Short mmCIF file of C-alpha atoms and ligand atoms in Angstrom, two decimals:
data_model
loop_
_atom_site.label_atom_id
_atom_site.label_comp_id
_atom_site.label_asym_id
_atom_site.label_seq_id
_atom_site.Cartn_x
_atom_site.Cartn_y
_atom_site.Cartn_z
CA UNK A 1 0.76 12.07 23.19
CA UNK A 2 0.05 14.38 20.40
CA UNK A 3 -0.19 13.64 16.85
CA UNK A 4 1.15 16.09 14.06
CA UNK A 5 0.09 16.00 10.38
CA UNK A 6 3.49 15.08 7.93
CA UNK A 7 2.48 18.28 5.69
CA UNK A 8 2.22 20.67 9.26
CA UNK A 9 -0.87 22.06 8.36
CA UNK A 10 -3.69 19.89 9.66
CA UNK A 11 -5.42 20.17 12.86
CA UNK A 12 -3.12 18.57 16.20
CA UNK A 13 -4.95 15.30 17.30
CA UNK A 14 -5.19 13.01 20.30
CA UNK A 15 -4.68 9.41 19.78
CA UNK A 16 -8.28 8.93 19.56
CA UNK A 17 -9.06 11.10 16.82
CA UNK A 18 -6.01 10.01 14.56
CA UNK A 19 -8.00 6.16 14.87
CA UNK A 20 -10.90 8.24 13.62
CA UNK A 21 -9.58 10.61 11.05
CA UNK A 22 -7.12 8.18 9.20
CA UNK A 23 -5.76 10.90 6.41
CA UNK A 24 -5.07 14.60 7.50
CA UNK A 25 -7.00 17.34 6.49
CA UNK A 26 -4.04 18.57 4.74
CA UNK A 27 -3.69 15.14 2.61
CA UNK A 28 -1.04 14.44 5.27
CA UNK A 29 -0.28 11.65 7.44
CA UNK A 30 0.00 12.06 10.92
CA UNK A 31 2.69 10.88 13.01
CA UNK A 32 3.67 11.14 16.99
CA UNK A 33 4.57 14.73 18.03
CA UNK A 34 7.85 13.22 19.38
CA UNK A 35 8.96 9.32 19.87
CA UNK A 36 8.14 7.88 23.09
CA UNK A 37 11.42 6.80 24.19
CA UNK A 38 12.39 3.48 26.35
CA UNK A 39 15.92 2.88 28.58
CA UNK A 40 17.73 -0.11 28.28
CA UNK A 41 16.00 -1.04 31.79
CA UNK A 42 12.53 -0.56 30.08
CA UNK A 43 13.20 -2.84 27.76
CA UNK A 44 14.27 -5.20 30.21
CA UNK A 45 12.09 -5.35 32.19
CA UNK A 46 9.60 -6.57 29.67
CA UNK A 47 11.63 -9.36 28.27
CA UNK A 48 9.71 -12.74 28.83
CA UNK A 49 6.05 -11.15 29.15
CA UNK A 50 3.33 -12.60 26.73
CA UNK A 51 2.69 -10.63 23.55
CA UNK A 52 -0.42 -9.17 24.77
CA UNK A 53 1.38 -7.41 27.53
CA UNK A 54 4.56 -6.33 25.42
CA UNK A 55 1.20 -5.21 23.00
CA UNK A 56 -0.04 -3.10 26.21
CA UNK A 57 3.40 -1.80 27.26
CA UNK A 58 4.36 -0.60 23.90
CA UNK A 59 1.32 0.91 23.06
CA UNK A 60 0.21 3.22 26.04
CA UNK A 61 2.59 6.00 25.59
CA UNK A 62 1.18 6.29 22.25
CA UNK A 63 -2.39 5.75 23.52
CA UNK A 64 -1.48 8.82 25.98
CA UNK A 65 -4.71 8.73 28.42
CA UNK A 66 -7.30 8.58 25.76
CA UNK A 67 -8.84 4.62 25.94
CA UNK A 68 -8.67 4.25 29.88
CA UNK A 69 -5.98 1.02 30.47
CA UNK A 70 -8.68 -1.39 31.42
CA UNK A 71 -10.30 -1.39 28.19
CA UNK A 72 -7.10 -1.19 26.14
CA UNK A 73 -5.89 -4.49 28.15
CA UNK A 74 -8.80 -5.53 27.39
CA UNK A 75 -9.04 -5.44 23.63
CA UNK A 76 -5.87 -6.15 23.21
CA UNK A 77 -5.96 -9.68 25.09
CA UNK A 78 -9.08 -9.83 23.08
CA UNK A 79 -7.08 -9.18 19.45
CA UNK A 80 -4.65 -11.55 19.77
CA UNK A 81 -6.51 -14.46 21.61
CA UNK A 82 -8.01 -16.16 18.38
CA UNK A 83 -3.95 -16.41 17.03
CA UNK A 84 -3.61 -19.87 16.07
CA UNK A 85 -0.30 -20.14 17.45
CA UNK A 86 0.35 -19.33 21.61
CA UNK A 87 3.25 -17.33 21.07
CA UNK A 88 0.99 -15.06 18.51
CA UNK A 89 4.57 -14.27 16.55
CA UNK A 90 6.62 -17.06 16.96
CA UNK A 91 10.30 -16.84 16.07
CA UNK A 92 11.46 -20.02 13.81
CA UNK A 93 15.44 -20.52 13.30
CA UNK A 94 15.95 -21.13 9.33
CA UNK A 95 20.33 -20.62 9.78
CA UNK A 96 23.20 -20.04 12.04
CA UNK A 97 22.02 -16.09 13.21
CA UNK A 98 18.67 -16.12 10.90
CA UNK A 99 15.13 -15.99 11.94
CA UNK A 100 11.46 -15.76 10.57
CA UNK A 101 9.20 -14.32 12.65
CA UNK A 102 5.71 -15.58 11.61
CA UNK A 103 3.60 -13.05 11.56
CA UNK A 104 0.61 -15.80 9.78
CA UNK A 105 -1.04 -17.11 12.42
CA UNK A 106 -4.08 -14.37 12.53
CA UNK A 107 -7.56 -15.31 11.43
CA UNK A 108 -6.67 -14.46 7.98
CA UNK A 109 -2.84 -15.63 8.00
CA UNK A 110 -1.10 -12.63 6.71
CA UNK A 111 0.71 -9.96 9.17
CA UNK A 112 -2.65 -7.64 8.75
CA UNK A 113 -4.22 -9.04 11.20
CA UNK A 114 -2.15 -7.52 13.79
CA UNK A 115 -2.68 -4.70 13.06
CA UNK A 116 -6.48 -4.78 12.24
CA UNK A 117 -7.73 -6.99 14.39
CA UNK A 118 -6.79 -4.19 17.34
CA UNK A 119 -7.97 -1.49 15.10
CA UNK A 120 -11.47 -3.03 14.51
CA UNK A 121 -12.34 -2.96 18.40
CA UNK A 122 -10.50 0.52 18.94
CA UNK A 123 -12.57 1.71 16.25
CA UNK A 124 -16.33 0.17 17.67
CA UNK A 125 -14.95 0.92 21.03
CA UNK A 126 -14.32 5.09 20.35
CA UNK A 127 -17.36 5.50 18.42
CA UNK A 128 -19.70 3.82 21.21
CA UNK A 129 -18.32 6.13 23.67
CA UNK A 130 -19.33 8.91 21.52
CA UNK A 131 -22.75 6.97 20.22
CA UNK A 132 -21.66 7.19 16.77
CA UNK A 133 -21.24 4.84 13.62
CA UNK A 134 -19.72 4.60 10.37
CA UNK A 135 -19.81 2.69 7.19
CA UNK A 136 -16.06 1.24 5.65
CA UNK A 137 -15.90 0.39 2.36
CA UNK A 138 -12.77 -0.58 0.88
CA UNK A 139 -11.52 -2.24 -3.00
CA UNK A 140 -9.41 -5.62 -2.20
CA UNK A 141 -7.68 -7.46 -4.75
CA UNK A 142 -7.09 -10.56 -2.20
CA UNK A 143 -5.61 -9.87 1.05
CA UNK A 144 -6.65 -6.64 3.04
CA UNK A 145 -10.33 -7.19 2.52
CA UNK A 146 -10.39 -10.56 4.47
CA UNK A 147 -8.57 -9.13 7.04
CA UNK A 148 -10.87 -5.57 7.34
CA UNK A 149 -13.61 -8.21 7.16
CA UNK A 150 -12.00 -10.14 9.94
CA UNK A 151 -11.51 -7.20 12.04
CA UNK A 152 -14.89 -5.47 11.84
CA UNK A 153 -17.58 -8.52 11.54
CA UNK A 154 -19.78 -8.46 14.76
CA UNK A 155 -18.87 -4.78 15.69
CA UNK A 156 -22.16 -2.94 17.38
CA UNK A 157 -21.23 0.67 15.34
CA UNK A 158 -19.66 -1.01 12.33
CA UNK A 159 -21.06 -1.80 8.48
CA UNK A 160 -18.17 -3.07 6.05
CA UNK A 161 -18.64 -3.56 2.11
CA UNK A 162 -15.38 -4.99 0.39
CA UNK A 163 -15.97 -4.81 -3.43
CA UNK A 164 -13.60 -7.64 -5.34
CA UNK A 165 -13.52 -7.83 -8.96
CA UNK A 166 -15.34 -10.75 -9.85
CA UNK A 167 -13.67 -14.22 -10.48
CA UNK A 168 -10.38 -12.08 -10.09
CA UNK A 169 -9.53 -13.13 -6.64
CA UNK A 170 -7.87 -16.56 -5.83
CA UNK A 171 -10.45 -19.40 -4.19
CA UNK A 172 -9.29 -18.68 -1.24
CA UNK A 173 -8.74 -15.37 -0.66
CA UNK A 174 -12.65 -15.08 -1.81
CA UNK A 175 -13.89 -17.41 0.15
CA UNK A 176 -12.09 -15.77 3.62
CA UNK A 177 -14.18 -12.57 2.79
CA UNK A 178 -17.32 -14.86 1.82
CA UNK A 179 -17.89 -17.07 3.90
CA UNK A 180 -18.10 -14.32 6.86
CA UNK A 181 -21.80 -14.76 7.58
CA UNK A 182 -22.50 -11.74 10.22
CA UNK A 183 -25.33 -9.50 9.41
CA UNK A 184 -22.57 -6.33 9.40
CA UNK A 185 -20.54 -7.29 6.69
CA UNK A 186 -21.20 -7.03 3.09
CA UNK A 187 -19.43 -8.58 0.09
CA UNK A 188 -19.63 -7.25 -3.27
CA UNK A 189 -18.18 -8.38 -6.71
CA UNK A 190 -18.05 -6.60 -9.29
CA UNK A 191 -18.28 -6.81 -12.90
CA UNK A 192 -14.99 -5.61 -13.41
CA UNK A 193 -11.22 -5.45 -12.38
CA UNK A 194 -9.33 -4.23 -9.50
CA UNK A 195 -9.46 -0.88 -10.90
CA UNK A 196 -12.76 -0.02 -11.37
CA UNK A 197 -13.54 -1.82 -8.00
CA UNK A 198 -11.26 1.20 -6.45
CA UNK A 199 -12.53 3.48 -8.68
CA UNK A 200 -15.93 2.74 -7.42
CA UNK A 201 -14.74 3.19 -3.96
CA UNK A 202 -13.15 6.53 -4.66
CA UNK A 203 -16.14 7.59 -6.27
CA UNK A 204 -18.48 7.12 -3.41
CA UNK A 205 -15.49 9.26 -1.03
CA UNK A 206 -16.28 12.13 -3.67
CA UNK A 207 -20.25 12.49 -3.26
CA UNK A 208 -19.53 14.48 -0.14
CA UNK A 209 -23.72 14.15 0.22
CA UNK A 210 -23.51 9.91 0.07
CA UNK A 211 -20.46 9.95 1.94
CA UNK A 212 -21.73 12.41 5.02
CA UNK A 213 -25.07 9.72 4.81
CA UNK A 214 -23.57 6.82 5.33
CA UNK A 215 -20.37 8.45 7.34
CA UNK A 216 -17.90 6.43 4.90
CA UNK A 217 -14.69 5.76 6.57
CA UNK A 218 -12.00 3.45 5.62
CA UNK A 219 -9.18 1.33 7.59
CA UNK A 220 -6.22 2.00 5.19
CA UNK A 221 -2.78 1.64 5.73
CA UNK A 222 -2.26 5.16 5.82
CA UNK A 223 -3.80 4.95 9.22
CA UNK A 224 -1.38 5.36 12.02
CA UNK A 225 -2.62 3.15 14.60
CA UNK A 226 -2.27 0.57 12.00
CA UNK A 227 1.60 1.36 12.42
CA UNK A 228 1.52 1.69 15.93
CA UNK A 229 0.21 -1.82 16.28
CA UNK A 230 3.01 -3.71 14.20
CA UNK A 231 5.78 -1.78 16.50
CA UNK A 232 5.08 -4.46 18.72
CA UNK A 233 6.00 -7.71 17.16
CA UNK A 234 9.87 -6.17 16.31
CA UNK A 235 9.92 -5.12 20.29
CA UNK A 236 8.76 -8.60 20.86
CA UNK A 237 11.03 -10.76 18.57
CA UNK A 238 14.32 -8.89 19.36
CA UNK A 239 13.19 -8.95 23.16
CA UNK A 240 12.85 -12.71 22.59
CA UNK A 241 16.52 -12.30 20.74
CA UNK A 242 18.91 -10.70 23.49
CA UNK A 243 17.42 -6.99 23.12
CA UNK A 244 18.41 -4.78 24.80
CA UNK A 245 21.79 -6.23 25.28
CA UNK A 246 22.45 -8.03 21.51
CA UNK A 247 21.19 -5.99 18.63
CA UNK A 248 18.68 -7.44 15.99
CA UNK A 249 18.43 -6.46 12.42
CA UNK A 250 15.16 -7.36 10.09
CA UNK A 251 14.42 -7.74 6.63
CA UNK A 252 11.22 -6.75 5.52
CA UNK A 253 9.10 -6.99 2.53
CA UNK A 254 7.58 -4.35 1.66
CA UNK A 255 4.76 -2.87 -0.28
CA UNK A 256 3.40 0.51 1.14
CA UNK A 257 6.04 0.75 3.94
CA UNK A 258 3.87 0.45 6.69
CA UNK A 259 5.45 -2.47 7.88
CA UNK A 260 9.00 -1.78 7.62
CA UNK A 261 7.68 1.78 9.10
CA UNK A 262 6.73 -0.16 12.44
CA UNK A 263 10.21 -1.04 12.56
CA UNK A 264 11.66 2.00 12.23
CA UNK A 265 9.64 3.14 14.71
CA UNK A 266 11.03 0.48 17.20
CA UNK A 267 14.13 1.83 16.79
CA UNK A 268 13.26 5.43 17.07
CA UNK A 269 11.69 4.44 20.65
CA UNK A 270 15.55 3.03 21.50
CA UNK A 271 15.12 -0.51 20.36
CA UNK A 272 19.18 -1.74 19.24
CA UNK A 273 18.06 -2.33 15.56
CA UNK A 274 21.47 -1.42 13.71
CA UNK A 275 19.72 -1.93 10.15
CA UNK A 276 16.62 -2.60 8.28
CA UNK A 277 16.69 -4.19 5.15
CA UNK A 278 13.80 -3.38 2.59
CA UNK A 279 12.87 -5.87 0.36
CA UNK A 280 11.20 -5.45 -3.19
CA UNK A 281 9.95 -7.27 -6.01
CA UNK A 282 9.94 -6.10 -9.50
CA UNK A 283 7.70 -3.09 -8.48
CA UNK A 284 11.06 -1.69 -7.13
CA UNK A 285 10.84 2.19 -6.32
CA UNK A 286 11.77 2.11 -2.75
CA UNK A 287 14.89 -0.82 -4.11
CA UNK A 288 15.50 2.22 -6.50
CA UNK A 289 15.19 5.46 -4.09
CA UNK A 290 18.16 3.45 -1.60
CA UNK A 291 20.21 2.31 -4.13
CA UNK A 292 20.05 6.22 -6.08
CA UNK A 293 18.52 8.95 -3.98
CA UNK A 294 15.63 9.09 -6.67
CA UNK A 295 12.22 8.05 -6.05
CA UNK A 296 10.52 7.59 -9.65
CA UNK A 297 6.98 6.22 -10.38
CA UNK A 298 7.04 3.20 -12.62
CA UNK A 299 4.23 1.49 -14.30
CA UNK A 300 2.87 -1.66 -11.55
CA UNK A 301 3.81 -4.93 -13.29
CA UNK A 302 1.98 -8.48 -11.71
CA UNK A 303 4.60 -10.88 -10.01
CA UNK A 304 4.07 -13.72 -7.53
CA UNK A 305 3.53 -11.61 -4.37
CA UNK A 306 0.93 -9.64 -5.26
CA UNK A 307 0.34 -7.55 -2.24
CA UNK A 308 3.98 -5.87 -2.79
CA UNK A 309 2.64 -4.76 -6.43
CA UNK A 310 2.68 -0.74 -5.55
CA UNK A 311 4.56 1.70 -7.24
CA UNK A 312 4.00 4.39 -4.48
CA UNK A 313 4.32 3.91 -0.92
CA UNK A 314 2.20 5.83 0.61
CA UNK A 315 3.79 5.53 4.44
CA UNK A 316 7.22 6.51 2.54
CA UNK A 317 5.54 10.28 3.30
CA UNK A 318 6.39 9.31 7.41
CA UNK A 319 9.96 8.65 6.70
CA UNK A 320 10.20 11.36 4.34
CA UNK A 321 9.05 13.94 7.37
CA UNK A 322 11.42 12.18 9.53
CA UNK A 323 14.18 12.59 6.93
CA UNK A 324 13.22 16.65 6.52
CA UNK A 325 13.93 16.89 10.21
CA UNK A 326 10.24 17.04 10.36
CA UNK A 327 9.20 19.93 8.84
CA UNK A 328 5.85 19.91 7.20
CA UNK A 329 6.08 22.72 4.57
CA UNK A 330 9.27 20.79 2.79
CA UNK A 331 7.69 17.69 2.70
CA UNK A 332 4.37 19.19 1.62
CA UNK A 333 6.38 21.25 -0.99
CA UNK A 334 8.25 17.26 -1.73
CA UNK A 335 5.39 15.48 -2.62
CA UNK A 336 4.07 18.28 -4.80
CA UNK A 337 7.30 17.86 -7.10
CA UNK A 338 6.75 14.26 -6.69
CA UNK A 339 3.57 14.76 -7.81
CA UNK A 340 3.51 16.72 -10.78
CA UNK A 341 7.27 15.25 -12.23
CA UNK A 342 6.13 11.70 -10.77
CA UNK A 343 9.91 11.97 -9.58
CA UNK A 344 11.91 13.03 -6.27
CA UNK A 345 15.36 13.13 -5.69
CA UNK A 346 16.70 13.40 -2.18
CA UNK A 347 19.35 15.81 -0.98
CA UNK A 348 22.49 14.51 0.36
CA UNK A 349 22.37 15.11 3.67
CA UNK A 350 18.63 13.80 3.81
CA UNK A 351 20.21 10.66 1.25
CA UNK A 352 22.96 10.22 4.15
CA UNK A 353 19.91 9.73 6.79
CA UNK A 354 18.39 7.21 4.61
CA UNK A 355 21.09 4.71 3.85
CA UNK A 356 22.48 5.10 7.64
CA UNK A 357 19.23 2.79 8.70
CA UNK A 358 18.32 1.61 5.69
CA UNK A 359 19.20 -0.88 2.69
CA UNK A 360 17.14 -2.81 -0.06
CA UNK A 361 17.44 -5.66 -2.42
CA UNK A 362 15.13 -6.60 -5.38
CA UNK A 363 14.00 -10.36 -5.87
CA UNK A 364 12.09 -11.40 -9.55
CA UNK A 365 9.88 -14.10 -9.48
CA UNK A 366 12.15 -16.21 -11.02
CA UNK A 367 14.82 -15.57 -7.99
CA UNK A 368 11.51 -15.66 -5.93
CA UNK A 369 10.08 -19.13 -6.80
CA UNK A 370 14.08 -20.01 -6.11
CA UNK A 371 14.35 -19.01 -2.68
CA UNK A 372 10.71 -20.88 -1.74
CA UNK A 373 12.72 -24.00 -3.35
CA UNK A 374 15.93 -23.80 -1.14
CA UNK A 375 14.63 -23.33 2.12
CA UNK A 376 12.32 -26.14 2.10
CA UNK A 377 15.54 -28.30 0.84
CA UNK A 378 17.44 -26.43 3.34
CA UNK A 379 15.11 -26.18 6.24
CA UNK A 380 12.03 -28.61 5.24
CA UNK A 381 10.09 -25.10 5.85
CA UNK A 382 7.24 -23.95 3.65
CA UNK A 383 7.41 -20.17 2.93
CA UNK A 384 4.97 -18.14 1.14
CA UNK A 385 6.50 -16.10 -2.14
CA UNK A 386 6.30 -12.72 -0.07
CA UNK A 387 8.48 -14.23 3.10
CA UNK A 388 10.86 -15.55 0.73
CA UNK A 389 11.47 -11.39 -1.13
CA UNK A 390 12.02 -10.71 2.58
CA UNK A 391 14.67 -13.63 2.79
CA UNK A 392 16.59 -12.70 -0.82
CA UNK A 393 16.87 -9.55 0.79
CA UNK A 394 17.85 -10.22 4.20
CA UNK A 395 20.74 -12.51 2.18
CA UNK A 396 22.01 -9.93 0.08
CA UNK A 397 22.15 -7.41 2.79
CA UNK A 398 23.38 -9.52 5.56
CA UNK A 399 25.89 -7.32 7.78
CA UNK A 400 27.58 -8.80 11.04
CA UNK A 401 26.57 -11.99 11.13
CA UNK A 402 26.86 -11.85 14.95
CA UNK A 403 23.96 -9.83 14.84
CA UNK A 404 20.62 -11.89 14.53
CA UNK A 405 18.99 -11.53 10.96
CA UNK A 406 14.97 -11.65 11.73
CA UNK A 407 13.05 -11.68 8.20
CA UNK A 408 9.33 -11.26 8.48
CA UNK A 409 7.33 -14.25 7.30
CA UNK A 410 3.97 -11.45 5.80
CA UNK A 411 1.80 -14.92 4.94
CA UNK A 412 1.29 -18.64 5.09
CA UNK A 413 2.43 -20.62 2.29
CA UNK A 414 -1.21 -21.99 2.15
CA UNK A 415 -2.72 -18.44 1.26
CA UNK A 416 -0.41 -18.78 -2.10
CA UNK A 417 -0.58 -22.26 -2.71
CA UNK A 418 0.41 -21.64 -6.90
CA UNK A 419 3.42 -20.29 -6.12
CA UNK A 420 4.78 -23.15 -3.31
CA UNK A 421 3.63 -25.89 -5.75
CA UNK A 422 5.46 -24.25 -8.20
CA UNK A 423 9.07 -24.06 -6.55
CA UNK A 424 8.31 -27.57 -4.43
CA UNK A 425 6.20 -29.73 -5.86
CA UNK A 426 4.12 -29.35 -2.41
CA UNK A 427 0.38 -27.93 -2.28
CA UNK A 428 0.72 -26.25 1.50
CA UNK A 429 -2.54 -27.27 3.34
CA UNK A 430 -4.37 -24.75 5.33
CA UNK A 431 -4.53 -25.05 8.89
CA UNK A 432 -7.21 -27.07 10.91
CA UNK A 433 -9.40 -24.45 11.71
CA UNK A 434 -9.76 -23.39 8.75
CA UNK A 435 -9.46 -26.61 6.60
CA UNK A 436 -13.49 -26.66 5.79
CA UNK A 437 -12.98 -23.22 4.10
CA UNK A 438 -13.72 -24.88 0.87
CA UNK A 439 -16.73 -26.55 1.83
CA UNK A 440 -18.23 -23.43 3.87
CA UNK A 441 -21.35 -21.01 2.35
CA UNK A 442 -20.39 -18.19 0.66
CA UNK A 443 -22.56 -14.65 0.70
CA UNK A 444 -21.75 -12.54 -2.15
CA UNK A 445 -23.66 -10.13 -3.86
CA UNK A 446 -22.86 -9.62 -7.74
CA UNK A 447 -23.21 -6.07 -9.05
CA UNK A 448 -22.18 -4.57 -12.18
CA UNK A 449 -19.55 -2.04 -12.54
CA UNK A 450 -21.89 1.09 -11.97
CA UNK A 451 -21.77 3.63 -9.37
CA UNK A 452 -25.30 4.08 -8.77
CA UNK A 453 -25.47 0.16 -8.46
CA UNK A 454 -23.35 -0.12 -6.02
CA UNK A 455 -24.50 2.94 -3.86
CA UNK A 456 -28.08 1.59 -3.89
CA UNK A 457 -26.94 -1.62 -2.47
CA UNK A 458 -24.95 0.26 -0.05
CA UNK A 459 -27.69 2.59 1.45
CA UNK A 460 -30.46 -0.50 0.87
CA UNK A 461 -28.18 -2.26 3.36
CA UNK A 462 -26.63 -0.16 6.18
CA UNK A 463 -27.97 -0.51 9.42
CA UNK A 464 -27.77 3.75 10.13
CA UNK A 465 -31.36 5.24 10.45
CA UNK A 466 -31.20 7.80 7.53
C1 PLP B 1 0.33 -6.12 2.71
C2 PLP B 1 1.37 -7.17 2.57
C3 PLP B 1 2.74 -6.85 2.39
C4 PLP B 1 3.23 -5.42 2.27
O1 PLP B 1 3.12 -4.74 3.49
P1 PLP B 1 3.33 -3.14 3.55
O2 PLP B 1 2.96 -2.73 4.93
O3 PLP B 1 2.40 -2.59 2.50
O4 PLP B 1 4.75 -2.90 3.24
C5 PLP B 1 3.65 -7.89 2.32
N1 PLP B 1 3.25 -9.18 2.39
C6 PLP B 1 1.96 -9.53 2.55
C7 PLP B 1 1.60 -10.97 2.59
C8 PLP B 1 0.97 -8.54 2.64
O5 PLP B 1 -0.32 -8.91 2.79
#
């Protein structure tokens, strides 16, 4: 398996080196030369296996030779061992045809983990083979830090330094990134707000000299293997559902697309997904871009499920390649109008390809907190305010309702306990193993909101031999 860059002019990579490179060269994202593509028999013949092997099954076309099978086996039974659930992505039953598939039961109870805890030992395993190292750093305003943190801590060829801005995270979501005590991983707060925490980051990408000295790298969402990973718990659920010989449709809530891109790429592969349903809150351009054609940027305003507040999507660019029957120089030539008129209107035909898969509803907070309110009277279920966008969309956009309606459940209820109190009265309580969170040591280093600061600490820290 090859991988191509979206804007066709970056070098062609092996699975390996797309872990590795995360963006293209180009500014691109790279993407599968062609879909690996599985028969009705395929797919039946791995209903009924555990996740880890559906993990190992799905994955090894796109692997194509490059991590021999015993080690991928390997750290994938390793990824998804510490789930605190044994079905890893259980399916719950909240209707007549209507599912959430729990995608919370990772160390850090959102649906990152899947993805990153894989990534983390793909990542320490490639660069031992090749005796190298690097250095992530990364800006988190809650949720993808703890899981990066998750994923790397412990890793032989692996520093990590999250910068949060200080007292701007939740209790919680702090103290899942601080109380990681292993000598690799580095929290820092800063003086300062979300923004000038990725500011910071940026700037330390842009001293080419710094960066090449501490070999920054970064596991953003942009990263494909990222996507590759979540393919597997849509194969898995509509497996688990009567694939391949019932359909399943999903609702998905969605931020930077990477998730509902996972699905999308289940379906490419041959997967009977007649529909996916996008969900939004009130940062709504991908709500707007189905419902109009036109993708416009929008100022980001705060709601109750704060990982969806994005005005660009940056894994849109994959679908937007797939859409351009996957010619690089149009989409390159796309996101350069995009760009510079911070606007993009599809053509019809391209429009036509988008609404044939795809459709999208918009929940406010107020319709939010709502939903969190009516399935616990309807269900006695929890869900977090993220799961329940998912849910107002999945309603609005219901189809056949012989076909089974799976919307993803992105976090526990106890990882935004504000919001759940708010619509129920009930304070969700973390699970067991992590029910001493509150009481555990924190490490946190507090720096002000200065480059130079922060890039001292950095090289004062790393374990690289200058
Ligand atoms: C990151 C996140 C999302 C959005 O996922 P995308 O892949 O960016 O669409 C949704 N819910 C939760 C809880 C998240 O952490």
């Amino acid at each position: 398996m090859r991988y191509v860059s979206t804007r066709g002019d970056a070098p062609i990579l092996g699975f390996d080196d797309v872990l590795l490179a995360g963006l293209a060269r180009d500014g691109g994202l790279y993407m599968p030369e062609s879909w690996p593509r599985f028969t009705p028999a395929d797919w039946k013949a791995m209903a009924g296996l555990s996740y880890a092997e559906t993990a190992f099954r799905v994955l090894k076309p796109f692997v194509g030779g490059t991590i021999a099978d015993s080690d991928l086996q390997r750290m994938i039974e390793d990824a998804y061992r510490g789930f605190g659930h044994p079905a890893v992505a259980p399916l719950k039953q909240i209707g007549p045809n209507d599912w959430l598939l729990e995608l919370f039961h990772g160390p850090t109870l959102a649906f990152k983990d899947f993805a990153l805890q894989l990534v983390g030992r793909l990542f320490d395993h490639v660069l031992k083979q090749r005796n190298g190292r690097v250095t992530i750093v990364g800006a988190t305003s809650g949720d993808t830090g703890s899981a990066a943190i998750e994923a790397c801590r412990d890793r032989a060829a692996i520093d990590i330094f999250i910068l949060h801005p200080h007292g701007r995270v939740s209790e919680v979501q702090r103290r899942q990134m601080t109380t990681v005590r292993s000598a690799n991983v580095h929290n820092i707060a800063i003086e300062g707000t979300f923004d000038d925490c990725q500011d910071l980051v940026k700037a330390m990408f842009n001293d080419t000299a710094f960066r090449d000295r501490m070999r920054l790298s970064a596991v953003n969402s942009i990263n494909w293997v990222r996507v590759a990973a979540q393919i597997v718990y849509y194969v898995f659920a509509a497996l688990r559902l009567g694939a391949p010989a019932r359909p399943v449709a999903f609702s998905v809530p969605t931020g930077n697309f990477g998730n509902v891109l996972a699905a999308y790429a289940a379906h490419r592969m041959g997967l009977p997904i007649p529909g996916l349903v996008i969900g939004s809150n009130r940062n709504d351009i991908l709500f707007r871009l189905i419902q109009t054609g036109t993708m416009k940027m929008e100022e980001v305003a705060p709601t109750l499920s704060p990982s969806m507040d994005i005005q660009i999507s940056s894994n849109l660019e994959r679908l937007l390649f797939e859409l351009a029957g996957r010619n690089g120089k149009t989409v390159q030539a796309m996101m350069k109008r995009f760009r510079k008129r911070r606007e993009l209107t599809l053509s019809p035909p391209r429009y036509g390809r988008l609404t044939k898969m795809f459709s999208a509803a918009r929940a406010d907070d107020a319709e939010t907190v709502a939903i969190i309110r009516r399935v616990h009277e309807t269900t006695g279920e929890l869900i977090d305010p993220h799961t329940a966008v998912g849910l107002a969309a999945a309603a609005a956009r219901r189809g056949d309702t012989a076909v089974p309606m799976v919307t993803v459940a992105t976090a526990h209820p106890a990882k935004f306990p504000d919001a759940v109190e708010q619509a129920t009265g009930l304070r969700p309580a973390l699970p067991a193993r992590l029910a001493d969170l509150l009481q555990r040591p924190e490490r946190v280093t507090v720096l002000p909101n200065d480059l130079r600061a922060v890039q001292d600490f950095v090289s004062g820290r790393v374990s690289i031999a200058a």
